[in-house]
mmCIF file of C-alpha atoms in Angstrom:
data_model
loop_
_atom_site.group_PDB
_atom_site.id
_atom_site.type_symbol
_atom_site.label_atom_id
_atom_site.label_comp_id
_atom_site.label_asym_id
_atom_site.label_seq_id
_atom_site.Cartn_x
_atom_site.Cartn_y
_atom_site.Cartn_z
ATOM 1 C CA MET A 1 -7.677 -10.600 -24.283
ATOM 2 C CA GLN A 2 -8.235 -11.915 -27.794
ATOM 3 C CA ARG A 3 -6.479 -8.870 -29.226
ATOM 4 C CA ILE A 4 -3.499 -9.385 -26.907
ATOM 5 C CA THR A 5 -3.258 -13.069 -27.860
ATOM 6 C CA TYR A 6 -3.482 -12.217 -31.581
ATOM 7 C CA ARG A 7 -0.665 -9.712 -31.194
ATOM 8 C CA ALA A 8 1.418 -12.329 -29.429
ATOM 9 C CA LYS A 9 0.843 -14.874 -32.232
ATOM 10 C CA ALA A 10 1.420 -12.308 -34.981
ATOM 11 C CA SER A 11 4.614 -11.126 -33.332
ATOM 12 C CA ALA A 12 5.825 -14.698 -32.950
ATOM 13 C CA ARG A 13 5.095 -15.467 -36.651
ATOM 14 C CA GLY A 14 6.840 -12.268 -37.715
ATOM 15 C CA ALA A 15 9.869 -13.075 -35.597
ATOM 16 C CA LYS A 16 9.935 -16.621 -37.057
ATOM 17 C CA ARG A 17 9.876 -15.287 -40.639
ATOM 18 C CA ARG A 18 12.669 -12.826 -39.886
ATOM 19 C CA ILE A 19 14.730 -15.533 -38.224
ATOM 20 C CA SER A 20 14.196 -17.872 -41.219
ATOM 21 C CA TYR A 21 15.342 -15.122 -43.590
ATOM 22 C CA ILE A 22 18.481 -14.522 -41.539
ATOM 23 C CA LEU A 23 19.307 -18.231 -41.452
ATOM 24 C CA ARG A 24 18.755 -18.753 -45.213
ATOM 25 C CA PRO A 25 22.124 -19.648 -46.936
ATOM 26 C CA SER A 26 23.542 -17.162 -49.406
ATOM 27 C CA LYS A 27 23.039 -18.270 -53.049
ATOM 28 C CA ARG A 28 26.352 -16.673 -53.981
ATOM 29 C CA LEU A 29 28.194 -18.865 -51.513
ATOM 30 C CA LEU A 30 26.435 -22.056 -52.614
ATOM 31 C CA ASN A 31 26.963 -21.575 -56.357
ATOM 32 C CA THR A 32 30.540 -20.272 -56.479
ATOM 33 C CA GLU A 33 33.292 -22.884 -56.030
ATOM 34 C CA SER A 34 36.127 -20.471 -56.790
ATOM 35 C CA ASN A 35 35.543 -18.472 -53.611
ATOM 36 C CA ILE A 36 35.853 -21.298 -51.077
ATOM 37 C CA VAL A 37 38.445 -19.657 -48.794
ATOM 38 C CA PRO A 38 36.765 -16.237 -48.656
ATOM 39 C CA ALA A 39 33.468 -18.054 -48.141
ATOM 40 C CA ILE A 40 34.772 -19.808 -45.031
ATOM 41 C CA ALA A 41 35.719 -16.453 -43.500
ATOM 42 C CA SER A 42 32.359 -15.033 -44.555
ATOM 43 C CA ILE A 43 30.512 -17.933 -42.930
ATOM 44 C CA LYS A 44 32.242 -17.268 -39.600
ATOM 45 C CA VAL A 45 31.311 -13.597 -39.715
ATOM 46 C CA THR A 46 27.777 -14.456 -40.832
ATOM 47 C CA ARG A 47 27.301 -16.967 -37.988
ATOM 48 C CA PHE A 48 28.322 -14.320 -35.457
ATOM 49 C CA ALA A 49 25.999 -11.774 -37.062
ATOM 50 C CA LYS A 50 23.135 -14.279 -37.148
ATOM 51 C CA THR A 51 23.583 -15.155 -33.478
ATOM 52 C CA LYS A 52 23.681 -11.488 -32.500
ATOM 53 C CA LYS A 53 20.617 -10.681 -34.611
ATOM 54 C CA LEU A 54 18.686 -13.637 -33.239
ATOM 55 C CA ALA A 55 19.415 -12.504 -29.678
ATOM 56 C CA GLN A 56 18.239 -8.984 -30.526
ATOM 57 C CA ILE A 57 15.001 -10.212 -32.089
ATOM 58 C CA SER A 58 14.321 -12.540 -29.156
ATOM 59 C CA SER A 59 14.919 -9.737 -26.651
ATOM 60 C CA ILE A 60 12.596 -7.364 -28.505
ATOM 61 C CA ALA A 61 9.894 -10.020 -28.731
ATOM 62 C CA LEU A 62 10.195 -10.845 -25.031
ATOM 63 C CA LEU A 63 9.974 -7.253 -23.869
ATOM 64 C CA SER A 64 7.133 -6.222 -26.159
ATOM 65 C CA LEU A 65 4.610 -8.846 -25.085
ATOM 66 C CA PRO A 66 2.544 -8.991 -21.884
ATOM 67 C CA ALA A 67 3.626 -11.648 -19.390
ATOM 68 C CA GLU A 68 0.385 -13.591 -19.623
ATOM 69 C CA SER A 69 0.653 -14.026 -23.422
ATOM 70 C CA LEU A 70 4.359 -14.636 -23.764
ATOM 71 C CA THR A 71 5.403 -18.201 -24.615
ATOM 72 C CA THR A 72 8.522 -17.657 -26.719
ATOM 73 C CA MET A 73 10.728 -20.767 -26.594
ATOM 74 C CA ASN A 74 8.056 -22.274 -24.292
ATOM 75 C CA ASN A 75 9.338 -20.102 -21.409
ATOM 76 C CA GLN A 76 6.892 -17.737 -19.740
ATOM 77 C CA VAL A 77 8.352 -14.353 -18.806
ATOM 78 C CA PRO A 78 8.661 -14.092 -14.993
ATOM 79 C CA ALA A 79 6.227 -11.701 -13.324
ATOM 80 C CA TYR A 80 9.250 -9.949 -11.818
ATOM 81 C CA ASP A 81 10.548 -9.001 -15.278
ATOM 82 C CA HIS A 82 7.130 -7.694 -16.239
ATOM 83 C CA VAL A 83 6.885 -5.630 -13.034
ATOM 84 C CA MET A 84 10.331 -4.109 -13.480
ATOM 85 C CA LEU A 85 9.688 -3.362 -17.154
ATOM 86 C CA GLU A 86 6.363 -1.623 -16.463
ATOM 87 C CA LYS A 87 7.561 -0.120 -13.154
ATOM 88 C CA THR A 88 4.220 -1.180 -11.685
ATOM 89 C CA LEU A 89 3.255 -3.946 -9.257
ATOM 90 C CA THR A 90 -0.381 -4.900 -9.873
ATOM 91 C CA ILE A 91 -2.080 -6.658 -6.976
ATOM 92 C CA ALA A 92 -5.436 -8.424 -6.872
ATOM 93 C CA ALA A 93 -7.004 -8.001 -3.440
ATOM 94 C CA VAL A 94 -10.181 -8.506 -1.447
ATOM 95 C CA PRO A 95 -11.058 -5.700 1.018
ATOM 96 C CA GLY A 96 -11.042 -6.664 4.675
ATOM 97 C CA ASP A 97 -9.793 -5.839 8.179
ATOM 98 C CA SER A 98 -6.439 -7.462 7.486
ATOM 99 C CA THR A 99 -5.899 -6.648 3.810
ATOM 100 C CA TYR A 100 -6.962 -3.116 2.866
ATOM 101 C CA PHE A 101 -9.578 -0.461 3.552
ATOM 102 C CA ALA A 102 -10.722 1.870 0.788
ATOM 103 C CA THR A 103 -13.719 4.075 1.419
ATOM 104 C CA ASP A 104 -14.090 7.760 0.509
ATOM 105 C CA GLY A 105 -10.442 8.026 -0.492
ATOM 106 C CA PHE A 106 -9.030 6.534 2.704
ATOM 107 C CA GLN A 107 -6.990 3.761 1.111
ATOM 108 C CA HIS A 108 -4.861 1.991 3.664
ATOM 109 C CA GLY A 109 -4.629 -1.318 5.499
ATOM 110 C CA PHE A 110 -2.202 -3.768 7.073
ATOM 111 C CA GLY A 111 -1.620 -5.968 4.022
ATOM 112 C CA TYR A 112 -1.753 -3.028 1.627
ATOM 113 C CA ASP A 113 0.900 -1.078 3.552
ATOM 114 C CA LEU A 114 3.219 -4.084 3.463
ATOM 115 C CA VAL A 115 2.767 -4.340 -0.313
ATOM 116 C CA ARG A 116 3.574 -0.628 -0.670
ATOM 117 C CA ASN A 117 6.762 -1.112 1.348
ATOM 118 C CA TYR A 118 7.766 -4.030 -0.881
ATOM 119 C CA ALA A 119 7.043 -1.991 -4.015
ATOM 120 C CA ASP A 120 9.154 0.864 -2.641
ATOM 121 C CA GLU A 121 12.049 -1.535 -2.201
ATOM 122 C CA LEU A 122 11.637 -2.699 -5.805
ATOM 123 C CA GLY A 123 11.410 0.904 -6.975
ATOM 124 C CA VAL A 124 7.957 0.526 -8.566
ATOM 125 C CA LYS A 125 4.464 1.884 -7.961
ATOM 126 C CA VAL A 126 1.419 -0.118 -6.832
ATOM 127 C CA THR A 127 -1.840 -0.602 -8.712
ATOM 128 C CA LEU A 128 -4.608 -2.310 -6.752
ATOM 129 C CA LYS A 129 -7.469 -4.233 -8.371
ATOM 130 C CA ALA A 130 -10.350 -5.048 -6.035
ATOM 131 C CA TYR A 131 -12.307 -8.314 -6.207
ATOM 132 C CA ALA A 132 -15.421 -9.456 -4.396
ATOM 133 C CA ASP A 133 -14.035 -12.755 -3.131
ATOM 134 C CA GLU A 134 -10.823 -14.715 -2.675
ATOM 135 C CA GLU A 135 -11.281 -17.053 -5.632
ATOM 136 C CA ALA A 136 -11.914 -14.188 -8.050
ATOM 137 C CA ALA A 137 -8.716 -12.451 -6.921
ATOM 138 C CA LEU A 138 -6.663 -15.638 -7.229
ATOM 139 C CA ARG A 139 -8.038 -16.413 -10.673
ATOM 140 C CA ALA A 140 -7.143 -12.881 -11.757
ATOM 141 C CA LEU A 141 -3.580 -13.652 -10.704
ATOM 142 C CA GLN A 142 -3.693 -16.998 -12.475
ATOM 143 C CA SER A 143 -4.870 -15.438 -15.737
ATOM 144 C CA GLY A 144 -2.201 -12.718 -15.681
ATOM 145 C CA ASP A 145 -4.449 -9.785 -14.765
ATOM 146 C CA ALA A 146 -2.293 -9.231 -11.663
ATOM 147 C CA ASP A 147 1.301 -9.871 -10.624
ATOM 148 C CA MET A 148 0.404 -11.020 -7.121
ATOM 149 C CA ALA A 149 -2.629 -11.396 -4.866
ATOM 150 C CA LEU A 150 -3.274 -10.085 -1.351
ATOM 151 C CA THR A 151 -5.828 -12.331 0.340
ATOM 152 C CA THR A 152 -6.687 -14.463 3.348
ATOM 153 C CA ALA A 153 -7.572 -17.416 1.089
ATOM 154 C CA SER A 154 -7.262 -20.952 2.399
ATOM 155 C CA THR A 155 -4.277 -23.130 1.613
ATOM 156 C CA GLN A 156 -6.659 -25.606 -0.019
ATOM 157 C CA LEU A 157 -7.972 -23.043 -2.509
ATOM 158 C CA LYS A 158 -4.484 -21.865 -3.425
ATOM 159 C CA SER A 159 -3.363 -25.472 -3.905
ATOM 160 C CA GLN A 160 -6.339 -26.229 -6.139
ATOM 161 C CA LEU A 161 -5.335 -23.336 -8.378
ATOM 162 C CA ASN A 162 -1.675 -24.432 -8.323
ATOM 163 C CA LEU A 163 -0.486 -21.141 -6.833
ATOM 164 C CA SER A 164 2.337 -20.393 -4.432
ATOM 165 C CA SER A 165 1.962 -18.142 -1.387
ATOM 166 C CA ILE A 166 3.850 -16.611 1.530
ATOM 167 C CA ASN A 167 2.246 -15.666 4.848
ATOM 168 C CA VAL A 168 3.102 -12.035 5.563
ATOM 169 C CA SER A 169 3.899 -12.950 9.182
ATOM 170 C CA CYS A 170 6.551 -15.411 7.941
ATOM 171 C CA GLY A 171 5.233 -17.970 10.434
ATOM 172 C CA TYR A 172 4.764 -15.610 13.387
ATOM 173 C CA ASP A 173 0.987 -15.801 13.192
ATOM 174 C CA ALA A 174 0.529 -14.957 16.872
ATOM 175 C CA SER A 175 1.731 -11.416 16.185
ATOM 176 C CA LEU A 176 -1.311 -10.980 13.958
ATOM 177 C CA THR A 177 -3.958 -12.733 16.038
ATOM 178 C CA LYS A 178 -3.084 -10.743 19.171
ATOM 179 C CA ASN A 179 -3.975 -7.608 17.195
ATOM 180 C CA GLY A 180 -7.227 -9.025 15.858
ATOM 181 C CA LEU A 181 -5.828 -9.572 12.361
ATOM 182 C CA HIS A 182 -6.314 -12.669 10.224
ATOM 183 C CA PRO A 183 -3.404 -15.078 10.893
ATOM 184 C CA LYS A 184 -3.192 -16.177 7.260
ATOM 185 C CA VAL A 185 -2.872 -12.896 5.392
ATOM 186 C CA SER A 186 -0.749 -13.898 2.433
ATOM 187 C CA TRP A 187 0.878 -12.789 -0.789
ATOM 188 C CA THR A 188 0.237 -15.249 -3.596
ATOM 189 C CA PHE A 189 2.181 -15.761 -6.831
ATOM 190 C CA ASN A 190 1.891 -17.907 -9.940
ATOM 191 C CA SER A 191 5.217 -19.593 -9.247
ATOM 192 C CA ALA A 192 7.496 -20.058 -6.255
ATOM 193 C CA ASN A 193 10.446 -19.864 -8.655
ATOM 194 C CA ASP A 194 9.550 -16.391 -9.904
ATOM 195 C CA PRO A 195 12.036 -13.790 -8.598
ATOM 196 C CA LEU A 196 9.036 -11.677 -7.536
ATOM 197 C CA SER A 197 8.041 -14.435 -5.115
ATOM 198 C CA GLN A 198 11.585 -15.181 -3.990
ATOM 199 C CA LYS A 199 12.372 -11.527 -3.281
ATOM 200 C CA ALA A 200 9.064 -11.198 -1.420
ATOM 201 C CA SER A 201 10.049 -14.089 0.832
ATOM 202 C CA TYR A 202 13.376 -12.453 1.677
ATOM 203 C CA PHE A 203 11.612 -9.133 2.218
ATOM 204 C CA LEU A 204 8.984 -10.505 4.615
ATOM 205 C CA CYS A 205 11.278 -12.810 6.566
ATOM 206 C CA ASP A 206 14.195 -10.444 7.055
ATOM 207 C CA SER A 207 14.539 -10.006 10.840
ATOM 208 C CA ILE A 208 14.322 -6.201 10.761
ATOM 209 C CA LYS A 209 11.409 -6.196 8.308
ATOM 210 C CA LEU A 210 9.625 -8.863 10.353
ATOM 211 C CA ASP A 211 9.961 -6.745 13.490
ATOM 212 C CA ASN A 212 8.484 -3.753 11.655
ATOM 213 C CA THR A 213 5.653 -5.941 10.328
ATOM 214 C CA GLN A 214 4.715 -6.792 13.890
ATOM 215 C CA LYS A 215 4.706 -3.099 14.816
ATOM 216 C CA LEU A 216 2.540 -2.301 11.782
ATOM 217 C CA ALA A 217 0.122 -5.003 12.953
ATOM 218 C CA ALA A 218 -0.157 -3.126 16.257
ATOM 219 C CA PHE A 219 -1.097 0.072 14.409
ATOM 220 C CA TYR A 220 -3.840 -1.804 12.557
ATOM 221 C CA ASN A 221 -5.142 -3.455 15.728
ATOM 222 C CA GLN A 222 -8.763 -4.480 15.157
ATOM 223 C CA ASP A 223 -9.667 -5.150 18.798
ATOM 224 C CA LEU A 224 -10.264 -1.585 19.988
ATOM 225 C CA LEU A 225 -14.046 -1.751 19.656
ATOM 226 C CA LYS A 226 -14.471 -5.502 20.025
ATOM 227 C CA ASP A 227 -15.438 -5.630 23.723
ATOM 228 C CA ALA A 228 -19.068 -4.993 24.633
ATOM 229 C CA TYR A 229 -18.416 -1.918 26.812
ATOM 230 C CA SER A 230 -16.421 -0.055 24.151
ATOM 231 C CA GLN A 231 -18.932 -0.926 21.462
ATOM 232 C CA ASP A 232 -21.872 0.246 23.548
ATOM 233 C CA HIS A 233 -20.158 3.490 24.576
ATOM 234 C CA PHE A 234 -19.162 4.334 21.013
ATOM 235 C CA LYS A 235 -22.600 3.540 19.624
ATOM 236 C CA THR A 236 -24.429 5.446 22.364
ATOM 237 C CA THR A 237 -22.241 8.531 21.930
ATOM 238 C CA LEU A 238 -22.730 8.653 18.172
ATOM 239 C CA THR A 239 -26.462 8.023 18.511
ATOM 240 C CA GLU A 240 -27.170 10.527 21.284
ATOM 241 C CA LYS A 241 -24.581 13.298 20.801
ATOM 242 C CA LEU A 242 -23.567 13.358 17.153
ATOM 243 C CA PRO A 243 -26.957 14.595 15.818
ATOM 244 C CA ASP A 244 -26.455 17.847 17.794
ATOM 245 C CA TYR A 245 -23.102 18.524 16.113
ATOM 246 C CA GLN A 246 -23.246 16.757 12.766
ATOM 247 C CA SER A 247 -24.060 19.868 10.753
ATOM 248 C CA SER A 248 -21.089 21.657 12.354
ATOM 249 C CA PHE A 249 -18.778 18.774 11.529
ATOM 250 C CA GLU A 250 -20.012 18.700 7.927
ATOM 251 C CA GLU A 251 -19.734 22.466 7.403
ATOM 252 C CA GLN A 252 -16.287 22.839 8.951
ATOM 253 C CA ALA A 253 -15.065 19.811 6.995
ATOM 254 C CA ARG A 254 -16.103 21.585 3.782
ATOM 255 C CA ASN A 255 -14.407 24.788 4.945
ATOM 256 C CA TYR A 256 -11.060 23.074 5.431
ATOM 257 C CA ASN A 257 -11.135 20.267 2.886
ATOM 258 C CA HIS A 258 -11.611 17.287 5.230
ATOM 259 C CA ASP A 259 -13.788 14.219 5.399
ATOM 260 C CA TRP A 260 -16.374 15.115 8.035
ATOM 261 C CA GLU A 261 -16.350 11.615 9.491
ATOM 262 C CA LEU A 262 -12.617 11.932 10.128
ATOM 263 C CA LEU A 263 -13.357 15.019 12.244
ATOM 264 C CA VAL A 264 -16.020 13.031 14.126
ATOM 265 C CA ALA A 265 -13.481 10.289 14.846
ATOM 266 C CA MET A 266 -11.071 12.933 16.135
ATOM 267 C CA GLY A 267 -13.809 14.491 18.266
ATOM 268 C CA TYR A 268 -14.616 11.133 19.821
ATOM 269 C CA GLN A 269 -10.946 10.477 20.556
ATOM 270 C CA GLU A 270 -10.479 13.940 22.047
ATOM 271 C CA SER A 271 -13.591 14.363 24.193
ATOM 272 C CA HIS A 272 -16.161 11.656 23.378
ATOM 273 C CA LEU A 273 -18.053 14.528 21.709
ATOM 274 C CA ASP A 274 -18.422 16.415 24.982
ATOM 275 C CA ALA A 275 -18.570 20.162 24.221
ATOM 276 C CA ASN A 276 -17.820 21.039 27.867
ATOM 277 C CA ALA A 277 -14.905 18.649 28.329
ATOM 278 C CA VAL A 278 -11.889 19.969 30.261
ATOM 279 C CA SER A 279 -8.613 18.090 30.827
ATOM 280 C CA PRO A 280 -6.242 18.449 33.803
ATOM 281 C CA THR A 281 -3.796 20.235 31.478
ATOM 282 C CA GLY A 282 -6.351 22.890 30.542
ATOM 283 C CA VAL A 283 -7.390 21.826 27.028
ATOM 284 C CA ARG A 284 -11.110 22.261 26.413
ATOM 285 C CA GLY A 285 -14.057 21.574 24.143
ATOM 286 C CA ILE A 286 -14.989 18.891 21.639
ATOM 287 C CA MET A 287 -11.606 19.087 19.889
ATOM 288 C CA MET A 288 -9.720 19.735 23.183
ATOM 289 C CA LEU A 289 -7.784 22.788 21.975
ATOM 290 C CA THR A 290 -5.068 24.406 24.058
ATOM 291 C CA ASN A 291 -5.514 28.105 24.760
ATOM 292 C CA ASN A 292 -2.606 28.996 22.448
ATOM 293 C CA THR A 293 -3.855 26.823 19.586
ATOM 294 C CA ALA A 294 -7.365 28.228 19.952
ATOM 295 C CA LYS A 295 -6.065 31.814 19.674
ATOM 296 C CA ALA A 296 -3.891 30.934 16.680
ATOM 297 C CA MET A 297 -6.898 29.341 14.947
ATOM 298 C CA GLY A 298 -9.187 32.304 15.647
ATOM 299 C CA VAL A 299 -11.285 30.524 18.291
ATOM 300 C CA SER A 300 -12.609 32.877 20.981
ATOM 301 C CA ASP A 301 -14.748 30.326 22.835
ATOM 302 C CA ARG A 302 -13.298 26.813 23.102
ATOM 303 C CA VAL A 303 -16.479 25.272 24.467
ATOM 304 C CA ASP A 304 -18.585 26.556 21.590
ATOM 305 C CA PRO A 305 -19.026 23.390 19.463
ATOM 306 C CA TYR A 306 -18.954 25.124 16.079
ATOM 307 C CA GLN A 307 -15.832 27.145 16.939
ATOM 308 C CA SER A 308 -14.083 24.176 18.514
ATOM 309 C CA ILE A 309 -14.704 21.923 15.518
ATOM 310 C CA GLY A 310 -13.619 24.738 13.178
ATOM 311 C CA GLY A 311 -10.425 25.326 15.155
ATOM 312 C CA GLY A 312 -9.576 21.638 15.094
ATOM 313 C CA ALA A 313 -10.322 21.384 11.366
ATOM 314 C CA ARG A 314 -8.188 24.421 10.562
ATOM 315 C CA TYR A 315 -5.276 23.149 12.652
ATOM 316 C CA LEU A 316 -5.449 19.706 11.031
ATOM 317 C CA GLU A 317 -5.352 21.331 7.601
ATOM 318 C CA GLN A 318 -2.186 23.181 8.629
ATOM 319 C CA MET A 319 -0.637 19.877 9.687
ATOM 320 C CA LYS A 320 -1.514 18.309 6.331
ATOM 321 C CA THR A 321 0.124 21.260 4.581
ATOM 322 C CA ASP A 322 3.247 20.900 6.747
ATOM 323 C CA PHE A 323 3.622 17.320 5.486
ATOM 324 C CA ALA A 324 2.624 17.911 1.868
ATOM 325 C CA ASP A 325 5.749 16.049 0.705
ATOM 326 C CA VAL A 326 4.489 12.824 2.292
ATOM 327 C CA PRO A 327 2.552 10.509 -0.070
ATOM 328 C CA LYS A 328 -1.187 11.057 0.267
ATOM 329 C CA THR A 329 -1.816 7.523 1.543
ATOM 330 C CA ASP A 330 0.281 8.225 4.655
ATOM 331 C CA ARG A 331 -0.145 11.995 4.990
ATOM 332 C CA ILE A 332 -3.221 11.860 7.220
ATOM 333 C CA TRP A 333 -1.362 9.741 9.809
ATOM 334 C CA PHE A 334 1.525 12.228 9.847
ATOM 335 C CA ALA A 335 -0.941 15.100 10.231
ATOM 336 C CA LEU A 336 -2.762 13.387 13.102
ATOM 337 C CA ALA A 337 0.498 12.606 14.899
ATOM 338 C CA ALA A 338 1.534 16.247 14.468
ATOM 339 C CA TYR A 339 -1.887 17.398 15.722
ATOM 340 C CA ASN A 340 -1.275 15.364 18.877
ATOM 341 C CA MET A 341 2.421 15.977 19.613
ATOM 342 C CA GLY A 342 3.322 18.960 17.444
ATOM 343 C CA PRO A 343 4.778 19.095 13.920
ATOM 344 C CA ASN A 344 8.333 19.751 15.114
ATOM 345 C CA ALA A 345 8.360 16.516 17.108
ATOM 346 C CA VAL A 346 7.346 14.508 14.021
ATOM 347 C CA LYS A 347 9.856 16.316 11.824
ATOM 348 C CA GLY A 348 12.551 15.617 14.400
ATOM 349 C CA ILE A 349 11.838 11.903 14.049
ATOM 350 C CA GLN A 350 11.969 12.260 10.277
ATOM 351 C CA ARG A 351 15.439 13.797 10.473
ATOM 352 C CA LYS A 352 16.698 10.944 12.631
ATOM 353 C CA LEU A 353 15.352 8.340 10.228
ATOM 354 C CA SER A 354 16.713 10.144 7.185
ATOM 355 C CA ALA A 355 20.180 10.312 8.771
ATOM 356 C CA LYS A 356 20.113 6.513 9.009
ATOM 357 C CA GLY A 357 19.074 6.109 5.378
ATOM 358 C CA ILE A 358 15.505 5.111 6.332
ATOM 359 C CA ASP A 359 12.536 6.414 4.365
ATOM 360 C CA ASP A 360 11.249 9.267 6.539
ATOM 361 C CA LYS A 361 8.035 9.669 4.547
ATOM 362 C CA SER A 362 6.682 6.225 5.406
ATOM 363 C CA TRP A 363 4.209 6.090 8.280
ATOM 364 C CA ALA A 364 5.249 2.491 8.993
ATOM 365 C CA ASN A 365 8.772 3.733 9.741
ATOM 366 C CA ILE A 366 7.547 6.634 11.890
ATOM 367 C CA TYR A 367 5.298 4.283 13.836
ATOM 368 C CA ALA A 368 8.149 1.799 14.322
ATOM 369 C CA TYR A 369 10.319 4.608 15.716
ATOM 370 C CA LEU A 370 7.551 5.681 18.109
ATOM 371 C CA SER A 371 7.152 2.086 19.256
ATOM 372 C CA ASP A 372 10.887 1.555 19.767
ATOM 373 C CA ASN A 373 11.296 4.740 21.819
ATOM 374 C CA LYS A 374 8.009 5.040 23.718
ATOM 375 C CA ALA A 375 9.630 3.861 26.969
ATOM 376 C CA SER A 376 11.912 6.901 26.996
ATOM 377 C CA ASN A 377 9.308 9.396 25.782
ATOM 378 C CA SER A 378 5.702 9.093 26.930
ATOM 379 C CA ARG A 379 4.518 11.420 24.145
ATOM 380 C CA TYR A 380 5.490 8.773 21.598
ATOM 381 C CA GLY A 381 3.196 6.206 23.183
ATOM 382 C CA GLN A 382 0.371 8.739 23.344
ATOM 383 C CA ALA A 383 0.793 9.619 19.670
ATOM 384 C CA MET A 384 0.775 5.939 18.690
ATOM 385 C CA HIS A 385 -2.525 5.337 20.439
ATOM 386 C CA TYR A 386 -3.994 8.624 19.260
ATOM 387 C CA VAL A 387 -3.502 7.867 15.572
ATOM 388 C CA SER A 388 -4.388 4.159 15.894
ATOM 389 C CA ASN A 389 -7.615 4.935 17.747
ATOM 390 C CA ILE A 390 -8.761 7.547 15.232
ATOM 391 C CA ARG A 391 -8.057 5.132 12.375
ATOM 392 C CA SER A 392 -10.157 2.489 14.106
ATOM 393 C CA TYR A 393 -13.026 4.885 14.899
ATOM 394 C CA LEU A 394 -13.021 6.190 11.324
ATOM 395 C CA GLU A 395 -13.202 2.707 9.808
ATOM 396 C CA THR A 396 -16.006 1.766 12.191
ATOM 397 C CA ILE A 397 -18.018 4.893 11.355
ATOM 398 C CA LYS A 398 -17.605 4.364 7.616
ATOM 399 C CA THR A 399 -18.450 0.668 7.672
ATOM 400 C CA ALA A 400 -21.219 1.101 10.269
ATOM 401 C CA THR A 401 -20.065 -2.037 12.073
ATOM 402 C CA VAL A 402 -21.084 -0.714 15.492
#
């Protein structure tokens, strides 16, 4: 930080010296009375040149310094300008149910996904800096280490630090609480007048965006394992059944490049880890494979736990490959939806979104489409719950909260 500040001061002194040199009167003009008329014309040209040069120097100085150190003309560069110059939106955040989840490479979360959507609209990438508590994240924003903060900090704390914030629900807090999310998830900025803050407000409170925010909140529902029965059933199953199959999950995960706990979450969603499970439609085993899928994956015995887990792992890997053009953060949700309803169904939705100019590689947009059309297609509702449940089970397994 000292080096950055020194560069800022040195650059400012250098700019001042160059400006002083440009503004210094010409000795030839001051000492020669016989050239008065030509001098007047020269002065006009010189004034124009000086103004142009001064603007150039000021622009170079403004763009070359970090936002937190820049005080040229006593005006701090807006965070928006810094973000657009660097093509990066840096956020300070505290991990949590309503902000973001990042364990073993599974980086996602309600607040985080909203930030990614905002960054996409700005045409920049996201860099996330994690902090242990709300105050640390807000002070990082205040000091210029971040462009905005994603927290559930109190209004009192933000006021004490003289920061401005926007609730991501844009006042519709009930849409968050009904999904078990914190009602005061907010984006915080150094100034309400910064275009970064103003554009964020328009982004969050736009009627279409607000509707999609509420749908995204449903995907990140935190209430699935909150009731006593669900908690007890999940805990009992993992305690009593998982030890018999854990080595199979771990080995097949290595074989097909998966996180083994993701496969466990899928197994619980499919059969509650019951190797002999059979559905009315004829799917069987821990991973509930259809007869056709089992044959295609080389599975001869669907109720054999090792084969079933291997078949499911191999099929999931194929789904991930089918959606390799989707950003990694969202790819697993696409793959899970395809595992449940078939890859062609998901790609069909993508084509419809793309035709409307909507980003078809954003899971938030796919989920919104499923939600909007579930009444006319029951498979859409099933896929929504399938992916949401696995996400919830995975987070619970990794955080050991049950």
